[in-house]
Tab-separated table of C-alpha atoms and ligand atoms in Angstrom:
chain	number	residue	atom	x	y	z
A	236	MET	CA	0.000	0.000	0.000
A	237	MET	CA	1.198	3.468	-0.909
A	238	LEU	CA	-0.351	6.253	1.110
A	239	HIS	CA	-0.013	10.027	1.294
A	240	ILE	CA	0.069	11.140	4.950
A	241	PRO	CA	-0.653	14.880	5.060
A	242	GLN	CA	0.782	17.344	7.562
A	243	VAL	CA	3.103	15.242	9.655
A	244	LEU	CA	4.918	18.522	10.396
A	245	THR	CA	3.372	22.001	10.540
A	246	ALA	CA	4.693	24.823	8.341
A	247	ALA	CA	6.390	26.343	11.425
A	248	GLU	CA	8.095	23.020	12.230
A	249	VAL	CA	9.296	22.632	8.641
A	250	ALA	CA	10.772	26.160	8.741
A	251	GLU	CA	12.536	25.421	12.034
A	252	PHE	CA	13.856	22.063	10.791
A	253	ARG	CA	15.246	23.676	7.679
A	254	GLN	CA	16.971	26.425	9.603
A	255	LEU	CA	18.741	23.782	11.717
A	256	LEU	CA	19.534	21.521	8.754
A	257	VAL	CA	21.324	24.362	6.942
A	258	GLN	CA	23.839	24.492	9.805
A	259	ALA	CA	24.348	20.709	9.994
A	260	ASP	CA	27.431	18.852	8.706
A	261	TRP	CA	26.335	16.765	5.739
A	262	VAL	CA	28.344	13.781	4.462
A	263	ASP	CA	28.362	11.736	1.251
A	264	GLY	CA	25.289	9.453	1.318
A	265	ALA	CA	27.066	6.649	-0.550
A	266	ALA	CA	29.035	5.896	2.635
A	267	THR	CA	25.943	4.452	4.361
A	268	ALA	CA	24.636	2.420	1.419
A	269	GLY	CA	25.468	-1.227	0.704
A	270	ALA	CA	28.152	-1.984	-1.912
A	271	GLN	CA	25.662	-2.242	-4.773
A	272	ALA	CA	23.490	0.697	-3.705
A	273	SER	CA	26.449	3.036	-3.181
A	274	GLN	CA	27.158	3.081	-6.936
A	275	ARG	CA	23.646	4.340	-7.583
A	276	LYS	CA	23.459	6.876	-4.800
A	277	ARG	CA	24.526	10.483	-5.222
A	278	ASN	CA	23.212	12.539	-2.316
A	279	GLN	CA	24.201	13.817	1.084
A	280	GLN	CA	23.071	12.603	4.482
A	281	LEU	CA	23.466	13.581	8.088
A	282	PRO	CA	25.757	11.117	9.873
A	283	ALA	CA	24.162	8.987	12.623
A	284	ASP	CA	26.129	10.878	15.297
A	285	SER	CA	24.934	14.341	14.149
A	286	VAL	CA	23.557	16.200	17.193
A	287	ILE	CA	21.087	18.170	15.072
A	288	GLY	CA	20.107	15.003	13.209
A	289	LYS	CA	19.429	13.170	16.463
A	290	GLN	CA	17.231	15.978	17.837
A	291	LEU	CA	15.186	16.322	14.672
A	292	SER	CA	14.963	12.559	14.284
A	293	THR	CA	13.233	12.243	17.669
A	294	ARG	CA	10.830	15.008	16.717
A	295	ILE	CA	9.877	13.316	13.432
A	296	THR	CA	9.268	10.021	15.254
A	297	ASP	CA	7.078	11.807	17.827
A	298	ALA	CA	5.110	13.591	15.094
A	299	LEU	CA	4.521	10.321	13.229
A	300	GLN	CA	3.424	8.578	16.409
A	301	ARG	CA	0.843	11.320	17.005
A	302	HIS	CA	-0.522	10.960	13.457
A	303	PRO	CA	-3.506	8.540	13.461
A	304	MET	CA	-3.168	7.767	9.752
A	305	PHE	CA	0.518	6.828	10.076
A	306	MET	CA	-0.178	4.664	13.124
A	307	SER	CA	-3.146	2.901	11.531
A	308	SER	CA	-1.403	2.281	8.204
A	309	THR	CA	1.970	1.091	9.523
A	310	LEU	CA	1.027	-0.517	12.891
A	311	PRO	CA	4.575	0.052	14.138
A	312	ALA	CA	6.422	-2.386	16.354
A	313	ARG	CA	9.649	-0.362	15.934
A	314	ILE	CA	10.503	2.833	14.104
A	315	ILE	CA	14.159	3.130	13.089
A	316	PRO	CA	15.298	6.686	13.954
A	317	PRO	CA	14.606	8.893	10.919
A	318	ARG	CA	17.598	10.125	8.908
A	319	PHE	CA	17.922	13.163	6.649
A	320	ASN	CA	19.077	13.525	3.060
A	321	ARG	CA	19.762	16.310	0.603
A	322	TYR	CA	19.818	16.124	-3.185
A	323	GLU	CA	21.142	18.918	-5.400
A	324	GLY	CA	23.280	19.452	-8.520
A	325	GLY	CA	22.080	16.316	-10.339
A	326	GLY	CA	21.961	14.248	-7.125
A	327	THR	CA	19.979	11.047	-7.574
A	328	TYR	CA	19.403	7.562	-6.170
A	329	GLY	CA	18.867	4.937	-8.875
A	330	ASN	CA	16.440	2.016	-8.699
A	331	HIS	CA	16.909	-0.136	-5.606
A	332	VAL	CA	15.084	-2.119	-2.939
A	333	ASP	CA	15.894	-1.075	0.637
A	334	SER	CA	17.878	-3.489	2.820
A	335	ALA	CA	15.678	-5.953	4.697
A	336	ILE	CA	17.409	-5.493	8.039
A	337	HIS	CA	18.762	-2.276	9.511
A	338	ILE	CA	20.767	-1.735	12.649
A	339	ASP	CA	19.231	0.874	14.947
A	340	PRO	CA	22.207	3.260	15.301
A	341	TYR	CA	21.401	4.079	18.924
A	342	ARG	CA	20.160	0.759	20.286
A	343	GLN	CA	22.522	-1.297	18.102
A	344	ASP	CA	19.944	-4.019	17.469
A	345	ARG	CA	18.411	-5.344	14.272
A	346	VAL	CA	15.102	-4.105	12.926
A	347	ARG	CA	13.224	-5.548	9.934
A	348	THR	CA	12.177	-2.936	7.382
A	349	ASP	CA	8.530	-3.486	6.412
A	350	VAL	CA	7.407	0.049	5.557
A	351	SER	CA	9.492	2.880	4.054
A	352	THR	CA	8.556	6.489	4.779
A	353	THR	CA	9.734	9.750	3.240
A	354	VAL	CA	8.846	13.044	4.922
A	355	PHE	CA	9.298	15.918	2.458
A	356	LEU	CA	11.031	19.036	3.820
A	357	SER	CA	11.210	21.069	0.582
A	358	GLU	CA	8.241	22.392	-1.351
A	359	PRO	CA	7.830	20.812	-4.819
A	360	PHE	CA	8.344	24.194	-6.515
A	361	GLU	CA	11.765	24.623	-4.852
A	362	TYR	CA	13.465	21.983	-7.010
A	363	GLU	CA	13.333	20.487	-10.501
A	364	GLY	CA	13.244	16.700	-10.864
A	365	GLY	CA	13.724	14.803	-7.605
A	366	ALA	CA	10.487	12.808	-7.794
A	367	LEU	CA	10.346	9.631	-5.718
A	368	ILE	CA	9.304	6.899	-8.141
A	369	VAL	CA	7.851	3.752	-6.569
A	370	GLU	CA	7.112	0.757	-8.779
A	371	ASP	CA	4.469	-1.831	-7.982
A	372	ASN	CA	2.203	-4.216	-9.906
A	373	TYR	CA	0.190	-1.264	-11.190
A	374	GLY	CA	3.191	0.560	-12.656
A	375	ALA	CA	5.403	3.446	-11.574
A	376	HIS	CA	4.049	6.062	-9.159
A	377	GLU	CA	5.585	9.519	-9.050
A	378	VAL	CA	5.602	11.281	-5.683
A	379	ARG	CA	6.425	14.947	-5.018
A	380	LEU	CA	4.624	16.195	-1.929
A	381	PRO	CA	4.310	19.500	-0.061
A	382	ALA	CA	6.841	20.111	2.715
A	383	GLY	CA	5.653	18.491	5.947
A	384	ASP	CA	3.751	15.693	4.175
A	385	ALA	CA	4.871	12.067	4.061
A	386	VAL	CA	4.456	9.054	1.823
A	387	ILE	CA	4.590	5.456	3.001
A	388	TYR	CA	5.226	2.500	0.690
A	389	PRO	CA	6.159	-1.160	1.171
A	390	ALA	CA	9.890	-1.542	1.830
A	391	THR	CA	9.797	-4.408	-0.694
A	392	SER	CA	9.149	-1.938	-3.556
A	393	LEU	CA	11.656	-1.038	-6.237
A	394	HIS	CA	12.083	2.739	-6.045
A	395	ARG	CA	14.356	5.623	-7.004
A	396	VAL	CA	14.839	9.363	-6.630
A	397	GLU	CA	15.155	11.121	-9.984
A	398	PRO	CA	18.029	13.577	-10.487
A	399	VAL	CA	17.502	16.982	-8.893
A	400	THR	CA	18.518	19.287	-11.730
A	401	GLN	CA	17.778	22.593	-9.980
A	402	GLY	CA	17.322	23.703	-6.396
A	403	VAL	CA	17.641	21.538	-3.288
A	404	ARG	CA	15.462	18.633	-2.176
A	405	LEU	CA	15.544	18.009	1.574
A	406	ALA	CA	13.764	15.049	3.125
A	407	SER	CA	13.693	12.747	6.085
A	408	PHE	CA	13.441	8.984	5.534
A	409	LEU	CA	12.832	6.090	7.872
A	410	TRP	CA	11.758	2.489	8.130
A	411	THR	CA	9.184	0.844	10.326
A	412	GLN	CA	9.027	-2.731	11.472
A	413	SER	CA	5.319	-3.403	11.559
A	414	MET	CA	3.435	-5.649	13.955
A	415	VAL	CA	1.833	-6.983	10.745
A	416	ARG	CA	4.613	-7.998	8.360
A	417	ASP	CA	2.411	-8.693	5.336
A	418	ASP	CA	1.556	-5.622	3.256
A	419	TRP	CA	-1.787	-7.018	2.103
A	420	GLN	CA	-2.953	-7.827	5.647
A	421	ARG	CA	-1.775	-4.407	6.827
A	422	SER	CA	-3.699	-2.701	3.993
A	423	MET	CA	-6.886	-4.576	4.840
A	424	LEU	CA	-6.619	-3.613	8.509
A	425	PHE	CA	-6.071	0.022	7.524
A	426	GLU	CA	-9.077	0.068	5.181
A	427	LEU	CA	-11.262	-1.595	7.812
A	428	ASP	CA	-10.111	0.922	10.425
A	429	MET	CA	-10.893	3.865	8.106
A	430	SER	CA	-14.319	2.434	7.209
A	431	ILE	CA	-15.168	2.008	10.885
A	432	LEU	CA	-14.052	5.594	11.522
A	433	ARG	CA	-16.325	6.967	8.777
A	434	LEU	CA	-19.233	4.789	9.892
A	435	ARG	CA	-18.787	5.920	13.468
A	436	GLN	CA	-18.828	9.588	12.366
A	437	LYS	CA	-22.035	8.916	10.433
A	438	ILE	CA	-24.053	6.825	12.894
A	439	GLY	CA	-22.149	6.938	16.204
A	440	ASP	CA	-21.288	3.940	18.367
A	441	SER	CA	-24.117	1.590	17.412
A	442	ASP	CA	-23.948	-2.112	18.355
A	443	GLU	CA	-22.914	-2.858	14.761
A	444	VAL	CA	-19.998	-0.412	14.930
A	445	VAL	CA	-18.894	-1.919	18.250
A	446	ALA	CA	-19.035	-5.373	16.623
A	447	LEU	CA	-16.890	-4.174	13.695
A	448	VAL	CA	-14.316	-2.731	16.134
A	449	GLY	CA	-14.283	-6.188	17.702
A	450	HIS	CA	-13.599	-7.781	14.302
A	451	TYR	CA	-10.767	-5.314	13.698
A	452	ASN	CA	-9.184	-6.203	17.029
A	453	ASN	CA	-9.602	-9.915	16.512
A	454	LEU	CA	-7.926	-9.747	13.093
A	455	LEU	CA	-5.089	-7.705	14.565
A	456	ARG	CA	-4.768	-10.231	17.419
A	457	GLN	CA	-4.516	-13.000	14.813
A	458	TRP	CA	-1.877	-11.285	12.686
A	459	ALA	CA	0.222	-9.155	15.037
A	460	GLU	CA	3.740	-10.182	16.048
A	461	LEU	CA	5.146	-8.178	18.944
B	518	LIG	NI1	15.424	3.516	-0.701
């Protein structure tokens, strides 16, 4: 499931993040990619020990955890601390699938990557190119979102960032290990949750709505790994 999650960060937060990111010490992004991926990756990242990166990373995680749509669609067991990247001057990241297992840089343990998330920190009109292209069975999807918005997509997807030919594209990216590993099961739970929400707004907590909430919980109980 690919999903646009609006307004993870407010305009004021985006402005503050950007002010701090300008002062940060960026490093070559290829250094953190695997051997194969590093040949395809031309961008800059904040190193894991960046003080500014660490502060902003915690704030992105908190914002995502407060966002009902992110929580319902990813059902997180673990969120790997968000990182930051910058593309400019033709910077690009060719087609790749993200690594299955990541080491949490602070807790030093292994986390499975089920869901990939990009939080956009530049407005689409501030750069040329730089679209995130995610391929699935229905074809290639092009994503360029307003600053503060996020997209989630299955970490199993082939994806790329097209060359940024003008301007600067700033973003935060992260992976979530979900309680529900299977993308199809996770999508069904999300759609059921959203349908219940709309039904509840329409007719309130009727016995039928309460029963549907029960079904949601029983499916989650069946599928969740903690
Ligand atoms: Ni990737």
